[in-house]
Coordinates of N, CA and C and ligand atoms in Angstrom, one line a residue:
X272 N 231.4 193.2 71.2 CA 231.5 194.9 71.3 C 231.5 195.2 72.8
X273 N 231.8 196.2 72.9 CA 232.1 196.9 74.2 C 231.5 198.1 74.8
X274 N 230.9 197.6 75.1 CA 229.3 199.1 75.5 C 230.0 199.2 77.1
X275 N 230.1 200.6 77.4 CA 229.7 201.0 78.4 C 228.6 202.0 79.2
X276 N 228.0 201.7 79.7 CA 226.5 202.2 80.2 C 227.0 204.0 81.3
X277 N 226.8 204.9 80.8 CA 227.0 205.8 82.0 C 225.9 206.7 82.0
X278 N 225.9 207.7 82.6 CA 224.8 208.4 83.0 C 224.6 208.7 84.3
X279 N 223.8 210.1 84.5 CA 224.4 210.8 86.1 C 223.7 209.5 87.2
X280 N 224.0 209.8 88.6 CA 223.6 209.4 89.2 C 222.0 209.0 89.8
X281 N 221.6 207.8 89.9 CA 220.2 207.1 89.6 C 219.5 207.0 88.3
X282 N 219.9 207.2 87.0 CA 219.7 207.5 86.1 C 219.0 206.1 85.3
X283 N 219.6 204.7 86.1 CA 219.5 203.4 85.6 C 220.2 202.7 84.8
X284 N 221.8 203.2 85.1 CA 222.8 202.4 84.3 C 222.8 201.0 84.8
X285 N 222.4 200.6 86.1 CA 222.4 198.8 86.4 C 221.0 198.6 86.0
X286 N 220.0 198.8 85.8 CA 219.1 198.3 85.9 C 219.2 198.1 84.0
X287 N 219.4 199.1 83.5 CA 219.8 198.8 82.1 C 220.6 197.9 81.7
X288 N 221.8 197.7 82.2 CA 222.7 197.0 82.2 C 222.4 194.8 82.5
X289 N 221.5 195.1 83.5 CA 220.7 193.4 83.5 C 219.8 193.2 82.6
X290 N 219.0 194.8 82.3 CA 217.8 194.1 81.6 C 218.3 194.2 79.7
X291 N 218.5 195.3 79.5 CA 219.5 195.3 78.6 C 220.1 194.0 78.0
X292 N 221.3 193.5 79.2 CA 221.9 191.9 78.7 C 220.8 190.8 78.6
X293 N 219.8 190.7 79.4 CA 218.8 189.3 79.2 C 218.2 189.8 77.9
X294 N 217.9 191.1 77.4 CA 217.5 191.0 75.8 C 218.6 190.8 75.2
X295 N 219.4 191.1 75.4 CA 220.6 190.7 74.1 C 220.8 189.0 74.1
X296 N 220.3 188.4 75.4 CA 220.3 187.1 75.3 C 219.4 186.3 74.9
X297 N 218.0 187.1 74.9 CA 217.0 186.6 74.3 C 217.2 186.2 72.8
X298 N 217.9 187.8 72.3 CA 217.8 187.7 70.8 C 219.4 186.6 70.3
X299 N 219.6 185.7 71.2 CA 220.7 184.9 70.6 C 222.2 185.4 70.9
X300 N 222.1 186.7 71.4 CA 224.1 186.8 71.5 C 224.3 186.2 72.9
X301 N 225.3 186.8 72.5 CA 226.6 185.7 73.6 C 226.6 187.7 74.8
X302 N 226.5 187.1 76.1 CA 226.6 188.5 76.8 C 227.0 188.8 78.1
X303 N 228.0 189.3 78.4 CA 229.0 189.3 79.5 C 229.3 190.7 80.2
X304 N 228.3 190.8 81.6 CA 227.8 191.7 82.4 C 229.3 192.0 83.5
X305 N 229.6 192.9 83.2 CA 230.6 194.1 84.2 C 230.0 195.0 85.0
X306 N 230.5 195.3 86.3 CA 230.4 195.8 87.1 C 231.7 197.0 87.1
X307 N 231.6 197.7 86.6 CA 232.9 199.1 87.3 C 232.6 200.2 88.3
X308 N 231.5 200.0 89.3 CA 231.4 200.9 89.7 C 231.8 200.0 91.4
X309 N 232.9 200.8 91.7 CA 233.6 199.9 93.1 C 232.8 200.8 94.3
X310 N 231.7 201.5 94.1 CA 230.8 202.1 95.4 C 229.6 201.4 95.3
X311 N 229.1 200.7 94.5 CA 227.3 200.3 94.7 C 227.5 199.0 95.8
X312 N 226.3 199.4 96.3 CA 226.1 198.0 97.7 C 225.5 197.2 96.9
X313 N 224.0 197.1 95.8 CA 223.7 196.1 95.2 C 223.6 196.6 93.8
X314 N 223.7 195.2 93.4 CA 222.9 195.1 91.7 C 222.4 194.5 91.2
X315 N 221.5 194.7 90.6 CA 220.3 194.1 89.8 C 220.7 192.8 88.7
X316 N 221.5 192.6 88.8 CA 222.2 191.3 87.6 C 223.6 191.1 88.5
X317 N 223.8 189.4 87.9 CA 224.3 188.9 88.2 C 225.7 189.1 87.7
X318 N 226.8 189.6 88.0 CA 228.0 190.3 86.9 C 229.0 188.8 86.9
X319 N 229.7 188.8 85.6 CA 230.6 188.1 84.9 C 231.9 188.8 85.8
X320 N 232.1 190.0 85.6 CA 232.7 190.5 85.9 C 232.9 191.8 87.1
X321 N 233.5 192.0 88.1 CA 233.3 192.9 89.4 C 234.0 193.4 89.7
X322 N 234.6 195.0 89.8 CA 235.9 195.5 90.0 C 235.9 195.4 91.6
X323 N 234.5 195.7 92.5 CA 234.5 195.0 94.1 C 235.4 194.2 94.5
X324 N 235.9 193.3 93.3 CA 237.0 192.0 93.9 C 238.2 192.7 93.9
X325 N 238.7 193.5 93.3 CA 240.0 194.0 93.2 C 240.3 195.1 94.6
X326 N 238.7 195.9 94.4 CA 239.1 196.9 96.0 C 237.4 197.7 95.6
X327 N 237.0 198.1 96.6 CA 236.2 198.8 96.9 C 235.7 200.3 97.4
X328 N 234.9 200.9 97.2 CA 235.3 202.3 98.1 C 235.7 202.4 99.5
X329 N 234.8 201.1 100.0 CA 234.2 201.5 102.0 C 236.2 200.6 102.3
X330 N 236.7 200.4 101.2 CA 238.3 199.8 101.9 C 238.9 200.6 101.8
X331 N 238.7 201.7 100.4 CA 239.6 203.0 100.1 C 239.2 204.3 101.2
X332 N 238.3 204.0 101.6 CA 237.5 205.3 103.0 C 238.7 204.9 104.3
X333 N 238.6 203.7 104.7 CA 239.0 203.3 105.9 C 240.3 203.3 105.9
X334 N 241.7 202.5 104.5 CA 242.6 202.5 104.2 C 243.0 203.9 104.5
X335 N 242.6 204.5 103.3 CA 243.5 206.1 103.2 C 243.0 207.4 104.5
X336 N 241.7 207.0 105.0 CA 240.9 207.9 105.7 C 240.4 209.0 104.6
X337 N 239.8 208.3 103.8 CA 239.5 209.8 103.0 C 237.3 209.2 102.9
X338 N 236.6 210.4 102.3 CA 235.6 210.6 102.4 C 235.2 209.8 101.1
X339 N 233.4 209.5 101.0 CA 233.4 209.1 99.7 C 233.7 209.2 98.3
X340 N 233.7 210.7 98.3 CA 234.0 211.3 96.5 C 235.7 211.0 96.5
X341 N 236.6 211.4 97.8 CA 238.0 211.0 97.6 C 238.3 209.9 97.7
X342 N 237.4 208.8 98.0 CA 237.8 207.3 98.1 C 237.3 207.0 96.6
X343 N 236.4 208.2 96.0 CA 235.9 207.4 94.5 C 237.5 208.3 93.8
X344 N 237.1 208.9 94.1 CA 238.7 209.2 92.8 C 239.6 208.5 92.9
X345 N 240.1 208.5 94.0 CA 241.4 207.3 94.2 C 241.2 205.9 93.5
X346 N 239.6 205.4 93.7 CA 239.0 204.3 93.3 C 239.3 204.7 91.8
X347 N 238.9 205.8 91.2 CA 238.9 205.4 89.9 C 240.6 205.5 89.2
X348 N 241.6 206.4 90.0 CA 243.1 205.6 89.7 C 243.5 204.6 89.5
X349 N 243.0 203.7 90.9 CA 243.3 202.0 90.8 C 242.7 201.6 89.7
X350 N 241.4 202.3 89.1 CA 240.9 201.3 87.9 C 241.8 201.4 86.5
X351 N 241.8 202.9 86.8 CA 243.2 203.4 85.5 C 244.4 202.4 85.5
X352 N 244.9 202.1 86.6 CA 246.3 201.1 86.4 C 245.5 199.5 86.3
X353 N 244.5 199.4 86.4 CA 244.5 197.8 86.3 C 244.4 197.4 84.8
X354 N 244.5 196.2 84.7 CA 244.1 195.9 83.3 C 242.7 194.5 83.5
X355 N 241.9 195.4 82.7 CA 240.2 195.3 82.9 C 240.0 193.7 82.1
X356 N 239.5 192.6 82.6 CA 239.8 191.3 81.5 C 238.2 192.0 80.7
X357 N 238.9 191.6 79.3 CA 237.3 191.5 78.4 C 237.4 190.4 78.1
X358 N 235.7 189.8 78.5 CA 235.3 188.6 77.9 C 235.2 188.5 76.7
X359 N 234.8 187.5 75.8 CA 235.2 186.9 74.4 C 233.3 187.2 74.2
X360 N 232.6 187.6 74.4 CA 231.1 188.0 74.3 C 231.0 188.8 72.9
X361 N 229.4 188.6 72.2 CA 229.3 189.5 71.3 C 229.1 190.6 72.0
X362 N 228.6 190.9 73.1 CA 228.6 192.2 74.2 C 228.9 192.1 75.0
X363 N 229.9 193.0 75.6 CA 230.1 193.2 76.8 C 229.8 194.7 77.7
X364 N 228.5 194.5 78.4 CA 228.2 195.4 78.8 C 228.7 195.9 80.4
X365 N 229.0 197.6 80.6 CA 229.8 197.8 81.3 C 229.1 199.0 82.5
X366 N 228.7 198.3 83.3 CA 228.3 199.4 84.3 C 229.4 200.6 85.1
X367 N 229.2 201.4 85.1 CA 229.9 202.5 85.3 C 229.4 203.5 87.2
X368 N 230.3 204.0 87.8 CA 230.0 204.1 89.2 C 229.0 205.7 88.8
X369 N 228.3 205.6 89.8 CA 226.9 206.8 89.7 C 227.9 207.9 89.8
X370 N 228.9 208.6 90.4 CA 229.4 210.1 90.0 C 229.7 210.2 88.6
X371 N 229.7 209.9 88.2 CA 229.7 210.3 86.5 C 230.8 211.0 86.2
X372 N 230.7 212.5 87.3 CA 231.6 213.3 86.9 C 233.0 213.1 87.2
X373 N 233.1 212.2 88.5 CA 234.4 211.8 88.5 C 235.1 210.6 88.1
X374 N 234.4 210.0 87.4 CA 235.0 208.7 86.4 C 234.6 209.9 84.9
X375 N 234.1 210.6 84.5 CA 234.4 211.3 83.0 C 235.3 212.3 83.5
X376 N 235.0 213.2 84.6 CA 236.2 214.3 84.1 C 237.0 214.5 85.2
X377 N 237.7 212.9 85.9 CA 238.9 212.9 86.3 C 239.8 211.8 85.1
X378 N 241.2 212.4 85.4 CA 242.0 211.9 84.1 C 241.7 210.4 83.6
X379 N 241.7 210.1 84.4 CA 241.5 208.5 84.9 C 240.5 207.9 84.1
X380 N 239.1 208.9 83.8 CA 238.0 208.2 82.7 C 238.8 207.9 81.4
X381 N 238.9 208.9 80.7 CA 240.0 208.4 79.2 C 240.6 207.9 79.2
X382 N 241.6 207.5 80.5 CA 243.0 206.4 79.9 C 241.6 205.1 80.0
X383 N 241.0 204.8 80.9 CA 240.0 203.5 81.0 C 239.2 203.6 79.8
X384 N 239.0 204.1 79.3 CA 237.7 204.0 77.9 C 238.7 204.0 77.0
X385 N 240.3 204.7 77.0 CA 241.2 204.0 75.9 C 241.6 202.7 76.2
X386 N 241.7 202.2 77.2 CA 242.6 200.6 77.3 C 241.1 199.9 76.8
X387 N 239.9 200.0 76.8 CA 239.1 199.3 76.2 C 238.9 199.6 74.5
X388 N 239.4 198.4 74.0 CA 239.4 198.3 72.4 C 237.6 198.2 72.2
X389 N 237.6 198.9 70.9 CA 235.9 198.4 70.4 C 235.1 198.7 71.5
X390 N 235.2 200.0 71.8 CA 234.4 200.7 72.8 C 233.0 202.1 72.3
X391 N 231.7 201.5 72.7 CA 231.2 202.4 72.2 C 230.0 202.8 73.7
X392 N 229.7 204.4 74.0 CA 229.3 204.6 75.0 C 227.4 204.7 75.3
X393 N 227.0 204.3 76.1 CA 225.4 204.7 76.0 C 225.3 205.4 76.9
X394 N 224.7 206.6 77.1 CA 224.6 207.8 77.9 C 223.4 207.8 78.3
X395 N 222.7 207.6 79.6 CA 221.3 207.6 79.7 C 221.1 208.9 80.4
X396 N 219.7 209.3 79.8 CA 219.2 210.5 80.8 C 217.9 210.5 81.1
X397 N 217.6 210.8 82.5 CA 216.3 210.4 82.8 C 215.2 211.2 82.6
X398 N 214.3 210.1 81.9 CA 212.7 211.0 81.4 C 212.3 212.0 82.4
X399 N 212.5 211.6 83.6 CA 211.6 212.4 84.5 C 211.8 213.5 84.7
X400 N 213.5 214.1 84.1 CA 213.8 215.3 84.4 C 212.9 216.7 83.6
X401 N 211.9 216.0 82.1 CA 211.3 216.6 81.8 C 212.2 217.6 80.1
X402 N 210.8 217.6 79.3 CA 211.7 218.2 78.5 C 212.2 219.9 78.6
X403 N 212.0 220.4 79.5 CA 212.9 221.8 79.4 C 214.2 221.6 80.1
X404 N 214.5 220.8 81.0 CA 215.8 220.2 81.1 C 216.4 219.6 80.1
X405 N 215.9 218.8 79.0 CA 216.5 218.2 78.2 C 217.8 218.6 77.8
X406 N 217.9 220.3 77.6 CA 219.3 220.6 76.6 C 220.2 220.4 77.4
X407 N 219.8 220.4 78.6 CA 221.3 220.8 79.7 C 221.9 219.2 79.8
X408 N 220.4 218.0 79.7 CA 221.4 217.3 79.9 C 222.0 216.3 78.9
X409 N 221.0 216.7 77.7 CA 222.3 216.5 76.4 C 223.7 216.7 76.2
X410 N 223.9 218.4 76.7 CA 225.3 219.2 76.7 C 226.3 217.9 77.7
X411 N 225.6 217.8 78.6 CA 226.6 216.9 79.9 C 226.6 215.2 78.7
X412 N 225.5 214.9 78.2 CA 226.3 213.7 77.0 C 227.4 213.7 75.6
X413 N 226.9 215.1 75.6 CA 228.3 215.7 74.9 C 229.3 215.9 74.9
X414 N 229.0 216.6 76.2 CA 230.8 216.6 77.4 C 231.5 215.0 77.6
X415 N 230.5 214.1 77.8 CA 231.4 213.0 78.0 C 231.8 212.1 77.1
X416 N 231.0 212.5 76.3 CA 231.2 211.7 74.5 C 232.9 212.4 74.3
X417 N 233.0 214.0 74.4 CA 234.0 214.4 74.3 C 235.1 213.9 74.8
X418 N 234.7 213.9 76.1 CA 236.2 213.6 77.1 C 236.9 212.5 77.1
X419 N 235.4 211.5 76.8 CA 236.0 210.2 77.3 C 236.3 209.7 75.6
X420 N 236.3 210.1 74.6 CA 236.6 210.0 73.0 C 236.3 208.9 72.7
X421 N 234.8 208.3 73.0 CA 233.9 207.5 72.4 C 233.1 207.8 71.6
X422 N 232.5 207.3 70.4 CA 231.2 206.9 70.2 C 230.0 206.9 71.1
X423 N 229.2 208.2 71.0 CA 227.8 208.0 72.7 C 226.7 207.8 71.7
X424 N 226.0 206.9 72.5 CA 224.7 206.7 72.1 C 223.9 207.3 73.6
X425 N 223.4 208.7 73.0 CA 222.5 209.1 73.8 C 221.0 208.9 73.7
X426 N 220.7 208.0 75.1 CA 219.7 207.3 75.2 C 218.9 208.3 76.4
X427 N 217.3 208.5 76.2 CA 216.4 208.9 77.0 C 215.7 207.5 78.0
X428 N 216.0 207.3 79.3 CA 215.6 206.3 80.0 C 214.2 206.5 80.9
X429 N 213.5 205.5 81.6 CA 212.3 205.2 82.3 C 211.2 206.1 81.4
X430 N 211.3 205.9 80.5 CA 209.7 206.4 79.7 C 208.5 205.9 79.9
X431 N 208.8 204.5 80.5 CA 207.5 204.5 81.4 C 206.9 205.0 82.8
X432 N 207.3 206.4 83.0 CA 207.7 206.9 84.2 C 206.6 208.1 83.7
X433 N 206.5 208.4 82.3 CA 205.7 209.8 81.9 C 204.3 209.0 80.9
X434 N 203.5 210.4 81.5 CA 202.2 209.7 81.1 C 202.2 210.2 79.4
X435 N 201.0 209.4 78.6 CA 201.5 209.7 77.3 C 201.2 211.2 77.0
X436 N 200.9 212.4 77.7 CA 201.0 214.0 76.9 C 202.3 214.1 77.1
X437 N 203.0 214.2 78.2 CA 204.5 214.3 78.7 C 205.4 213.3 77.5
X438 N 205.1 212.1 77.2 CA 205.7 211.2 76.6 C 206.0 211.7 74.8
X439 N 204.9 212.5 74.4 CA 204.5 212.7 73.1 C 205.5 214.4 73.4
X440 N 205.8 215.2 74.4 CA 206.4 216.3 74.2 C 207.6 215.8 73.8
X441 N 208.2 215.4 74.6 CA 209.2 214.9 74.8 C 210.0 214.3 73.4
X442 N 208.9 213.2 72.4 CA 209.1 213.0 71.6 C 209.7 213.7 70.5
X443 N 208.7 214.5 70.9 CA 208.4 215.9 69.7 C 209.0 216.5 69.9
X444 N 210.2 216.5 70.8 CA 211.1 217.6 71.1 C 212.4 217.0 70.7
X445 N 212.6 216.0 70.7 CA 213.9 215.2 70.1 C 213.7 215.0 68.9
X446 N 212.7 215.4 68.2 CA 212.5 215.7 66.8 C 212.8 216.8 65.9
X447 N 212.5 217.7 66.7 CA 212.5 218.9 66.6 C 212.8 219.9 67.6
X448 N 213.4 219.9 68.0 CA 213.8 221.0 69.4 C 213.7 222.5 69.3
X449 N 213.5 222.8 68.3 CA 212.8 224.4 67.8 C 211.8 224.2 68.5
X450 N 210.8 223.2 68.3 CA 209.8 223.5 68.4 C 209.3 223.6 70.1
X451 N 210.0 223.8 71.0 CA 210.1 224.0 72.0 C 210.2 225.2 72.7
X452 N 210.9 226.0 71.8 CA 211.5 227.6 71.7 C 210.1 228.3 72.5
X453 N 209.1 228.3 71.9 CA 208.0 228.5 72.3 C 207.3 228.5 73.6
X454 N 207.4 227.2 73.9 CA 207.1 226.8 75.2 C 207.6 226.9 76.5
X455 N 209.0 227.0 76.2 CA 209.9 226.6 77.0 C 210.4 228.4 77.5
X456 N 210.3 229.6 77.1 CA 210.3 230.8 77.1 C 211.4 231.5 77.9
X457 N 212.7 230.5 77.3 CA 213.9 231.7 78.5 C 213.5 232.9 78.7
X458 N 214.2 233.3 80.0 CA 214.6 234.8 80.2 C 215.7 235.3 80.6
X459 N 215.8 236.5 80.7 CA 217.2 236.8 81.2 C 217.9 236.6 80.3
X460 N 219.3 236.4 80.9 CA 220.8 235.7 80.4 C 220.7 234.5 79.3
X461 N 219.7 234.0 80.2 CA 219.6 232.6 79.8 C 219.2 232.6 78.1
X462 N 218.1 233.6 78.0 CA 217.8 233.4 76.6 C 218.6 233.9 75.4
X463 N 219.6 234.6 75.9 CA 221.3 235.0 75.2 C 221.3 233.7 74.7
X464 N 221.9 232.8 75.8 CA 222.5 231.7 75.3 C 221.7 230.5 74.6
X465 N 220.4 230.8 74.9 CA 219.3 229.2 74.5 C 219.0 229.8 73.5
X466 N 218.8 230.8 72.5 CA 218.5 230.8 71.4 C 219.6 230.5 70.4
X467 N 220.8 230.5 70.3 CA 222.1 229.7 70.0 C 222.1 228.4 70.1
X468 N 221.9 228.3 71.7 CA 222.1 227.1 71.9 C 221.0 225.9 71.4
X469 N 219.6 226.7 71.1 CA 218.5 225.7 70.1 C 219.2 225.3 69.1
X470 N 219.5 226.4 68.5 CA 220.0 226.4 67.2 C 220.9 225.3 66.6
X471 N 222.0 225.1 67.6 CA 222.9 224.2 67.6 C 222.3 222.5 67.7
X472 N 221.3 222.8 68.7 CA 220.2 221.6 69.4 C 219.9 220.7 68.3
X473 N 218.9 221.9 67.7 CA 218.5 221.5 66.3 C 219.0 221.1 65.4
X474 N 219.9 221.2 65.2 CA 220.8 220.2 64.1 C 221.2 219.1 64.4
X475 N 221.8 219.1 65.8 CA 222.2 217.6 66.1 C 221.7 217.0 66.7
X476 N 221.0 217.0 67.6 CA 219.6 216.2 68.1 C 219.0 215.6 67.1
X477 N 218.1 215.9 66.2 CA 217.4 215.2 65.1 C 218.3 214.2 64.6
X478 N 219.7 214.4 64.2 CA 220.2 213.7 63.2 C 220.7 212.5 64.3
X479 N 220.7 212.7 65.3 CA 221.7 211.4 66.5 C 220.7 210.6 66.4
X480 N 219.5 210.9 66.2 CA 218.2 209.6 66.9 C 218.2 209.3 68.4
X481 N 217.7 209.5 69.2 CA 217.9 209.5 71.0 C 216.8 208.3 71.2
X482 N 216.8 207.3 71.6 CA 216.0 206.2 71.5 C 215.4 206.4 72.8
X483 N 213.9 206.4 73.4 CA 213.6 206.4 74.5 C 212.8 205.3 75.3
X484 N 213.5 204.8 76.0 CA 213.7 203.5 76.7 C 213.2 202.8 78.2
X485 N 212.8 202.1 78.3 CA 212.2 201.7 79.6 C 213.3 200.4 79.8
X486 N 214.1 201.2 81.0 CA 215.2 199.8 81.2 C 214.2 198.9 82.8
X487 N 213.1 199.2 82.9 CA 212.0 198.3 83.8 C 211.3 197.2 82.4
X488 N 210.7 197.8 81.7 CA 209.8 197.5 80.9 C 210.4 196.9 79.2
X489 N 211.8 197.1 79.2 CA 212.1 196.8 77.8 C 212.0 197.5 77.3
X490 N 210.6 198.3 76.9 CA 210.1 199.3 75.9 C 212.0 200.5 75.1
X491 N 211.5 199.9 73.9 CA 212.6 200.5 72.7 C 214.0 199.9 73.3
X492 N 214.2 198.7 73.2 CA 215.0 198.0 73.2 C 215.2 197.5 71.7
X493 N 214.6 196.8 71.1 CA 214.8 196.9 69.2 C 215.1 198.4 68.7
X494 N 215.1 199.0 69.4 CA 215.8 200.4 68.4 C 216.7 200.8 68.9
X495 N 217.0 200.5 70.4 CA 218.6 200.9 70.9 C 219.7 200.0 70.1
X496 N 219.2 198.6 70.3 CA 219.9 197.9 69.5 C 220.4 198.0 67.8
X497 N 219.5 198.6 67.6 CA 219.5 198.8 65.8 C 220.6 200.2 66.0
X498 N 220.8 200.9 66.6 CA 221.1 202.2 67.0 C 223.1 202.1 67.4
X499 N 222.6 200.8 67.9 CA 224.2 200.1 68.4 C 224.8 199.7 67.2
X500 N 224.2 199.0 66.2 CA 225.2 198.7 65.3 C 224.6 199.6 64.2
X501 N 224.0 200.7 64.2 CA 224.1 201.9 63.1 C 225.7 202.4 63.9
X502 N 225.8 202.8 64.8 CA 227.1 203.3 65.5 C 228.2 203.0 65.0
X503 N 227.9 201.5 65.0 CA 229.5 200.4 64.6 C 229.5 200.3 63.8
X504 N 228.5 200.7 62.8 CA 228.8 200.4 61.0 C 229.7 202.2 61.0
X505 N 229.5 203.1 61.4 CA 229.8 204.6 60.8 C 230.8 204.7 61.7
X506 N 231.2 203.6 62.5 CA 233.2 204.2 63.4 C 233.9 203.1 62.0
X507 N 233.1 202.3 61.0 CA 233.7 201.4 60.0 C 234.1 199.9 60.7
X508 N 233.3 199.4 62.4 CA 233.7 198.9 63.0 C 232.4 197.1 62.7
X509 N 232.7 196.4 61.5 CA 231.5 195.8 61.9 C 231.4 194.2 63.1
X510 N 232.3 194.2 63.5 CA 232.2 192.7 64.2 C 231.0 192.7 65.2
Ligands
GTP659 N1 209.9 202.9 86.3 C1 211.4 203.2 85.8 N2 212.6 202.6 86.8 C2 214.2 202.8 86.8 C3 214.2 202.5 85.2 N3 215.3 202.4 85.1 C4 215.5 203.0 86.5 N4 214.8 202.8 87.3 C5 215.2 203.3 88.8 O1 215.5 203.9 88.6 C6 216.2 204.2 90.5 C7 217.9 204.0 89.8 O2 218.5 202.6 89.0 P1 219.6 202.2 89.3 O3 219.8 201.1 88.1 O4 220.2 202.0 90.0 O5 220.2 203.4 88.5 P2 221.8 204.1 88.3 O6 222.3 204.7 87.4 O7 223.2 202.4 88.6 O8 222.1 204.3 89.7 P3 223.6 204.5 90.6 O9 224.8 203.6 90.1 O10 223.4 204.8 92.0 O11 224.4 206.2 90.1 C8 215.9 202.1 91.2 O12 215.1 202.3 91.6 C9 215.9 201.6 89.7 O13 214.8 199.9 89.6 C10 213.2 202.4 84.5 O14 213.3 202.9 83.0 N5 211.8 202.6 84.7
MG660 MG1 224.4 201.9 89.2

């Protein structure tokens, strides 16, 4: 099974790749870790495949006189042209670039995702953004899901950084988004879109089951794995 780890810059993609990988190994699965971020300087895990062996952002910047974002766009074009070798492990975890929007909204993102069979996504939301901004972050995960055309598990990461009260508020929100409506109290134009949006989120968020995890401590990994299996079964693929 191939799992692409996606999320905004700094949301914990690389740490989760390494730590969830270790967890899966400890559960008896074979795992390979793949880095698809040509712009990272440090990885908190040893990878079995590293896109930086093909090209790096710095090489592209120097060779083609590009800035960091232009080089990342070029890198994504390059990525969509090469054939990514897929190891024969139970789980191949794929770490993706920090510039999520370049990966997801550039034409190469769906191409890369489409070229990898048996793929699902894990989309990380940083828990420290708080409950009020959760709807916006969730919509971002939906956009990534529709754009890449893969089943996506939305995951709240860094739960260890919340105190008990914050964690409870977030858990309550994920079970019942409408419960926070009175607390958030949107004003002006936002209230016009917030109410229908909340009604929509009320229907889809609780149905989706969003695990709260910590890539640092491993909290929530059991639940995440069970959701991975649920999603694969729902796609009709039990491999
Ligand atoms: N406390 C805590 N810190 C975390 C957690 N996950 C990631 N971090 C920290 O958050 C920072 C960013 O983590 P990364 O794994 O590099 O995030 P990323 O999404 O790969 O970052 P980019 O590739 O730069 O977008 C690092 O300092 C991590 O140690 C977590 O669950 N809890
Ligand atoms: Mg990273």
